[in-house]
């Protein structure tokens, strides 16, 4: 899901073409840190909810799978064009805050929480490993 086209990938591609790799690094770093924080917060919130109501985790898995199928059908055969021409690369904090309104980032965070969080007491350890994984995969997928 990280490497599929989305708002972050399109914006980083545009920024890299217009401003070069080195001026796009703050943008990429902001996306990565913003998304990792989002994953941690979603996992903490949903993790506690899953411990109280385990059946919600299965419902959320099904909902996420259906949403992915919906996105897949929307993507097939359609190629979006970047419409906005930005005059400067995004700053670190702008890219980090963008994750709050990025539907793909929310989908990934929710999928990770519903798919990989344990139902036992090892929630913090699991969130740590999920966060490290996101910290490694996210910059690779957008660079």
Coordinates of N, CA and C in Angstrom, one line a residue:
X1 N 0.8 -1.2 0.0 CA 0.0 0.0 0.0 C 0.9 1.3 0.0
X2 N 2.1 1.2 0.6 CA 2.9 2.3 0.6 C 3.4 2.8 -0.8
X3 N 3.6 1.8 -1.6 CA 4.2 2.2 -2.9 C 3.2 2.5 -4.0
X4 N 1.9 2.3 -3.7 CA 0.9 2.6 -4.7 C 0.7 4.1 -4.8
X5 N 0.3 4.6 -6.0 CA 0.2 6.0 -6.2 C -0.8 6.6 -5.2
X6 N -0.4 7.8 -4.7 CA -1.3 8.5 -3.8 C -0.8 10.0 -3.7
X7 N -1.4 10.8 -2.9 CA -1.1 12.2 -2.9 C 0.4 12.4 -2.5
X8 N 0.9 11.7 -1.6 CA 2.3 11.9 -1.2 C 3.3 11.6 -2.3
X9 N 3.0 10.5 -3.0 CA 3.9 10.1 -4.1 C 3.8 11.2 -5.2
X10 N 2.6 11.6 -5.6 CA 2.5 12.6 -6.6 C 3.2 14.0 -6.2
X11 N 3.0 14.4 -5.0 CA 3.6 15.6 -4.6 C 5.1 15.6 -4.5
X12 N 5.7 14.4 -4.0 CA 7.1 14.3 -4.0 C 7.7 14.2 -5.4
X13 N 7.0 13.5 -6.3 CA 7.5 13.4 -7.6 C 7.6 14.8 -8.3
X14 N 6.5 15.6 -8.1 CA 6.5 16.9 -8.7 C 7.6 17.8 -8.0
X15 N 7.7 17.7 -6.7 CA 8.7 18.5 -6.1 C 10.1 18.1 -6.5
X16 N 10.4 16.8 -6.7 CA 11.7 16.4 -7.1 C 12.0 16.8 -8.5
X17 N 11.0 16.8 -9.4 CA 11.2 17.3 -10.8 C 11.5 18.8 -10.8
X18 N 10.7 19.5 -10.0 CA 10.8 21.0 -10.1 C 12.0 21.5 -9.3
X19 N 12.3 20.9 -8.1 CA 13.3 21.5 -7.2 C 14.5 20.7 -7.0
X20 N 14.5 19.4 -7.4 CA 15.6 18.5 -7.2 C 15.5 17.7 -5.9
X21 N 16.3 16.7 -5.8 CA 16.2 15.8 -4.7 C 16.5 16.4 -3.3
X22 N 17.6 17.2 -3.3 CA 18.0 17.7 -2.0 C 17.0 18.7 -1.4
X23 N 16.3 19.5 -2.3 CA 15.3 20.4 -1.7 C 14.0 19.7 -1.4
X24 N 13.8 18.5 -1.8 CA 12.6 17.7 -1.6 C 12.8 16.9 -0.3
X25 N 14.0 16.7 0.2 CA 14.2 15.9 1.4 C 13.4 16.4 2.6
X26 N 13.2 17.7 2.9 CA 12.4 18.0 4.0 C 10.9 17.6 3.8
X27 N 10.5 17.6 2.6 CA 9.1 17.2 2.3 C 9.0 15.7 2.6
X28 N 10.0 14.9 2.1 CA 9.9 13.5 2.3 C 10.1 13.1 3.8
X29 N 10.9 13.9 4.5 CA 11.1 13.6 6.0 C 9.8 14.0 6.7
X30 N 9.1 15.0 6.3 CA 7.9 15.4 7.0 C 6.8 14.4 6.8
X31 N 6.7 13.8 5.5 CA 5.7 12.7 5.3 C 6.0 11.6 6.2
X32 N 7.3 11.2 6.2 CA 7.7 10.0 7.0 C 7.3 10.2 8.5
X33 N 7.8 11.2 9.1 CA 7.6 11.4 10.5 C 6.1 11.6 10.8
X34 N 5.4 12.4 10.0 CA 4.0 12.6 10.2 C 3.2 11.3 10.1
X35 N 3.6 10.5 9.2 CA 2.8 9.2 9.0 C 3.2 8.3 10.2
X36 N 4.4 8.2 10.6 CA 4.8 7.3 11.7 C 4.0 7.8 13.0
X37 N 3.9 9.1 13.2 CA 3.2 9.6 14.4 C 1.7 9.2 14.3
X38 N 1.2 9.3 13.1 CA -0.2 8.9 12.8 C -0.4 7.5 13.1
X39 N 0.5 6.6 12.6 CA 0.4 5.2 12.9 C 0.4 4.9 14.4
X40 N 1.3 5.5 15.1 CA 1.4 5.3 16.5 C 0.1 5.7 17.2
X41 N -0.4 6.8 16.9 CA -1.6 7.3 17.6 C -2.8 6.4 17.2
X42 N -3.0 6.0 15.9 CA -4.1 5.2 15.5 C -3.9 3.8 16.2
X43 N -2.7 3.3 16.3 CA -2.5 2.0 16.9 C -2.8 2.0 18.4
X44 N -2.4 3.1 19.0 CA -2.7 3.2 20.5 C -4.2 3.3 20.7
X45 N -4.9 4.1 20.0 CA -6.3 4.2 20.1 C -7.1 3.0 19.8
X46 N -6.8 2.5 18.6 CA -7.5 1.3 18.1 C -7.1 0.0 18.9
X47 N -5.8 0.0 19.3 CA -5.3 -1.1 20.1 C -6.1 -1.3 21.4
X48 N -6.3 -0.2 22.1 CA -7.1 -0.2 23.3 C -8.6 -0.7 23.0
X49 N -9.1 -0.1 21.9 CA -10.5 -0.4 21.6 C -10.6 -1.9 21.2
X50 N -9.6 -2.5 20.5 CA -9.6 -3.9 20.2 C -9.5 -4.8 21.4
X51 N -8.8 -4.3 22.4 CA -8.7 -5.1 23.6 C -10.0 -5.2 24.4
X52 N -10.7 -4.1 24.3 CA -12.1 -4.0 24.9 C -13.1 -4.8 24.1
X53 N -13.1 -4.6 22.8 CA -14.1 -5.2 21.9 C -13.4 -5.9 20.7
X54 N -12.9 -7.1 20.9 CA -12.1 -7.8 19.9 C -12.9 -7.9 18.5
X55 N -14.2 -8.0 18.6 CA -14.9 -8.2 17.3 C -14.8 -7.0 16.4
X56 N -14.5 -5.8 16.9 CA -14.4 -4.6 16.1 C -13.2 -4.8 15.1
X57 N -12.1 -5.5 15.6 CA -11.0 -5.6 14.7 C -11.3 -6.4 13.4
X58 N -12.1 -7.4 13.5 CA -12.5 -8.2 12.3 C -13.4 -7.4 11.4
X59 N -14.3 -6.6 12.0 CA -15.2 -5.7 11.2 C -14.3 -4.7 10.4
X60 N -13.3 -4.1 11.1 CA -12.5 -3.1 10.5 C -11.6 -3.7 9.4
X61 N -11.1 -4.9 9.6 CA -10.4 -5.6 8.6 C -11.2 -5.8 7.3
X62 N -12.4 -6.2 7.4 CA -13.3 -6.3 6.3 C -13.6 -5.0 5.6
X63 N -13.8 -4.0 6.4 CA -14.1 -2.6 5.9 C -12.9 -2.1 5.1
X64 N -11.7 -2.3 5.7 CA -10.4 -1.9 5.0 C -10.2 -2.7 3.7
X65 N -10.5 -4.0 3.7 CA -10.3 -4.8 2.5 C -11.3 -4.3 1.4
X66 N -12.5 -4.0 1.8 CA -13.5 -3.5 0.8 C -13.1 -2.1 0.3
X67 N -12.6 -1.3 1.1 CA -12.1 0.0 0.7 C -10.9 -0.1 -0.3
X68 N -10.0 -1.1 0.0 CA -8.9 -1.3 -1.0 C -9.4 -1.8 -2.3
X69 N -10.4 -2.6 -2.3 CA -11.0 -3.1 -3.6 C -11.6 -1.9 -4.3
X70 N -12.3 -1.1 -3.6 CA -12.9 0.1 -4.2 C -11.8 1.0 -4.8
X71 N -10.8 1.3 -4.1 CA -9.7 2.1 -4.6 C -9.0 1.4 -5.8
X72 N -8.9 0.1 -5.8 CA -8.3 -0.6 -6.9 C -9.1 -0.4 -8.2
X73 N -10.4 -0.5 -8.1 CA -11.3 -0.3 -9.2 C -11.2 1.2 -9.7
X74 N -11.1 2.1 -8.8 CA -11.0 3.5 -9.2 C -9.7 3.8 -9.9
X75 N -8.6 3.1 -9.5 CA -7.3 3.4 -10.1 C -7.1 2.7 -11.5
X76 N -7.8 1.6 -11.7 CA -7.6 0.8 -12.9 C -8.0 1.7 -14.1
X77 N -7.1 1.9 -15.0 CA -7.4 2.7 -16.2 C -7.4 4.2 -16.0
X78 N -7.2 4.7 -14.8 CA -7.2 6.2 -14.7 C -5.8 6.6 -14.2
X79 N -5.4 7.7 -14.8 CA -4.1 8.3 -14.5 C -4.4 9.7 -14.2
X80 N -4.2 10.1 -13.0 CA -4.4 11.5 -12.6 C -3.3 12.4 -13.0
X81 N -3.6 13.6 -13.3 CA -2.6 14.6 -13.7 C -2.5 15.6 -12.5
X82 N -1.3 16.0 -12.3 CA -1.1 17.0 -11.2 C -1.5 18.3 -11.7
X83 N -2.5 18.9 -11.0 CA -3.1 20.2 -11.5 C -2.5 21.4 -10.9
X84 N -2.0 21.3 -9.7 CA -1.5 22.5 -9.1 C 0.0 22.6 -9.2
X85 N 0.4 23.8 -9.6 CA 1.8 24.1 -9.8 C 2.3 24.9 -8.6
X86 N 3.0 24.3 -7.7 CA 3.5 24.9 -6.5 C 4.8 25.7 -6.8
X87 N 5.0 26.8 -6.1 CA 6.2 27.6 -6.4 C 7.4 27.3 -5.5
X88 N 7.2 26.5 -4.5 CA 8.2 26.1 -3.6 C 8.0 24.7 -3.1
X89 N 9.0 24.0 -2.7 CA 8.8 22.7 -2.1 C 8.1 22.8 -0.7
X90 N 7.3 21.8 -0.3 CA 6.7 21.8 1.0 C 7.8 21.7 2.1
X91 N 7.5 22.4 3.2 CA 8.4 22.3 4.3 C 8.1 21.1 5.1
X92 N 9.0 20.7 6.0 CA 8.9 19.5 6.9 C 7.5 19.5 7.6
X93 N 7.2 20.6 8.3 CA 6.0 20.6 9.1 C 4.7 20.6 8.2
X94 N 4.8 21.2 7.0 CA 3.6 21.2 6.1 C 3.4 19.7 5.6
X95 N 4.4 19.0 5.3 CA 4.2 17.7 4.8 C 3.8 16.8 5.9
X96 N 4.3 17.0 7.1 CA 3.8 16.2 8.3 C 2.4 16.4 8.6
X97 N 1.9 17.7 8.6 CA 0.5 18.0 8.8 C -0.4 17.6 7.7
X98 N 0.1 17.5 6.5 CA -0.7 17.0 5.4 C -1.2 15.6 5.6
X99 N -0.5 14.8 6.4 CA -0.9 13.4 6.7 C -2.3 13.4 7.4
X100 N -2.6 14.5 8.1 CA -3.9 14.6 8.8 C -5.1 14.6 7.8
X101 N -4.9 15.1 6.6 CA -6.0 15.1 5.6 C -5.8 14.1 4.5
X102 N -4.7 13.3 4.6 CA -4.4 12.4 3.5 C -5.2 11.1 3.7
X103 N -6.2 10.8 2.9 CA -7.1 9.6 3.1 C -6.3 8.3 3.0
X104 N -5.3 8.3 2.1 CA -4.5 7.1 2.0 C -3.7 6.8 3.2
X105 N -3.1 7.8 3.9 CA -2.4 7.7 5.1 C -3.3 7.1 6.2
X106 N -4.5 7.7 6.3 CA -5.5 7.2 7.3 C -5.8 5.7 7.0
X107 N -6.0 5.4 5.8 CA -6.3 4.0 5.4 C -5.2 3.0 5.8
X108 N -3.9 3.4 5.5 CA -2.8 2.6 5.9 C -2.7 2.4 7.4
X109 N -2.9 3.5 8.1 CA -2.8 3.4 9.6 C -3.9 2.5 10.1
X110 N -5.1 2.7 9.6 CA -6.2 1.8 10.1 C -6.0 0.4 9.7
X111 N -5.5 0.1 8.5 CA -5.2 -1.3 8.1 C -4.1 -1.9 8.9
X112 N -3.1 -1.1 9.2 CA -2.0 -1.7 10.1 C -2.5 -2.0 11.4
X113 N -3.3 -1.1 12.0 CA -3.8 -1.4 13.4 C -4.8 -2.6 13.4
X114 N -5.7 -2.7 12.4 CA -6.6 -3.8 12.4 C -6.0 -5.1 12.0
X115 N -4.9 -5.0 11.2 CA -4.3 -6.3 10.7 C -3.2 -6.8 11.6
X116 N -2.5 -6.0 12.3 CA -1.2 -6.5 12.9 C -1.2 -6.3 14.4
X117 N -2.1 -5.6 15.0 CA -2.1 -5.5 16.5 C -2.5 -6.7 17.2
X118 N -1.8 -7.2 18.2 CA -2.2 -8.4 18.9 C -3.4 -8.1 19.8
X119 N -4.1 -9.2 20.2 CA -5.2 -9.0 21.1 C -4.8 -9.2 22.6
X120 N -3.5 -9.4 22.8 CA -3.0 -9.6 24.2 C -2.4 -8.3 24.7
X121 N -1.6 -8.4 25.7 CA -1.1 -7.3 26.4 C 0.2 -6.7 25.8
X122 N 0.7 -7.2 24.7 CA 2.0 -6.8 24.1 C 1.7 -5.6 23.1
X123 N 0.8 -4.7 23.4 CA 0.4 -3.6 22.5 C 1.6 -2.7 22.3
X124 N 2.3 -2.2 23.3 CA 3.4 -1.2 23.1 C 4.5 -1.8 22.3
X125 N 4.9 -3.0 22.5 CA 6.0 -3.7 21.8 C 5.5 -3.8 20.3
X126 N 4.3 -4.2 20.1 CA 3.8 -4.3 18.7 C 3.8 -2.9 18.0
X127 N 3.4 -1.9 18.7 CA 3.3 -0.6 18.1 C 4.8 -0.1 17.8
X128 N 5.7 -0.4 18.6 CA 7.1 -0.1 18.4 C 7.6 -0.7 17.1
X129 N 7.4 -2.0 16.9 CA 7.8 -2.7 15.7 C 7.1 -2.2 14.4
X130 N 5.8 -1.9 14.6 CA 5.0 -1.4 13.5 C 5.6 0.0 13.1
X131 N 5.9 0.8 14.1 CA 6.4 2.2 13.8 C 7.8 2.1 13.1
X132 N 8.6 1.2 13.6 CA 10.0 1.1 13.0 C 9.8 0.6 11.5
X133 N 8.9 -0.3 11.3 CA 8.7 -0.8 9.9 C 8.2 0.4 9.0
X134 N 7.3 1.2 9.5 CA 6.8 2.3 8.8 C 7.9 3.3 8.5
X135 N 8.7 3.5 9.5 CA 9.9 4.4 9.4 C 10.9 4.0 8.3
X136 N 11.0 2.7 8.1 CA 11.9 2.2 7.1 C 11.2 2.2 5.7
X137 N 10.0 1.7 5.6 CA 9.3 1.6 4.3 C 8.8 2.9 3.7
X138 N 8.3 3.8 4.5 CA 7.8 5.0 4.0 C 8.8 5.9 3.2
X139 N 10.0 6.1 3.7 CA 10.9 6.9 2.9 C 11.3 6.2 1.6
X140 N 11.4 4.9 1.7 CA 11.8 4.2 0.5 C 10.7 4.3 -0.6
X141 N 9.5 4.2 -0.2 CA 8.4 4.2 -1.1 C 8.1 5.6 -1.8
X142 N 8.6 6.6 -1.1 CA 8.3 8.0 -1.7 C 9.5 8.6 -2.3
X143 N 10.7 7.9 -2.2 CA 11.9 8.5 -2.8 C 12.1 8.1 -4.2

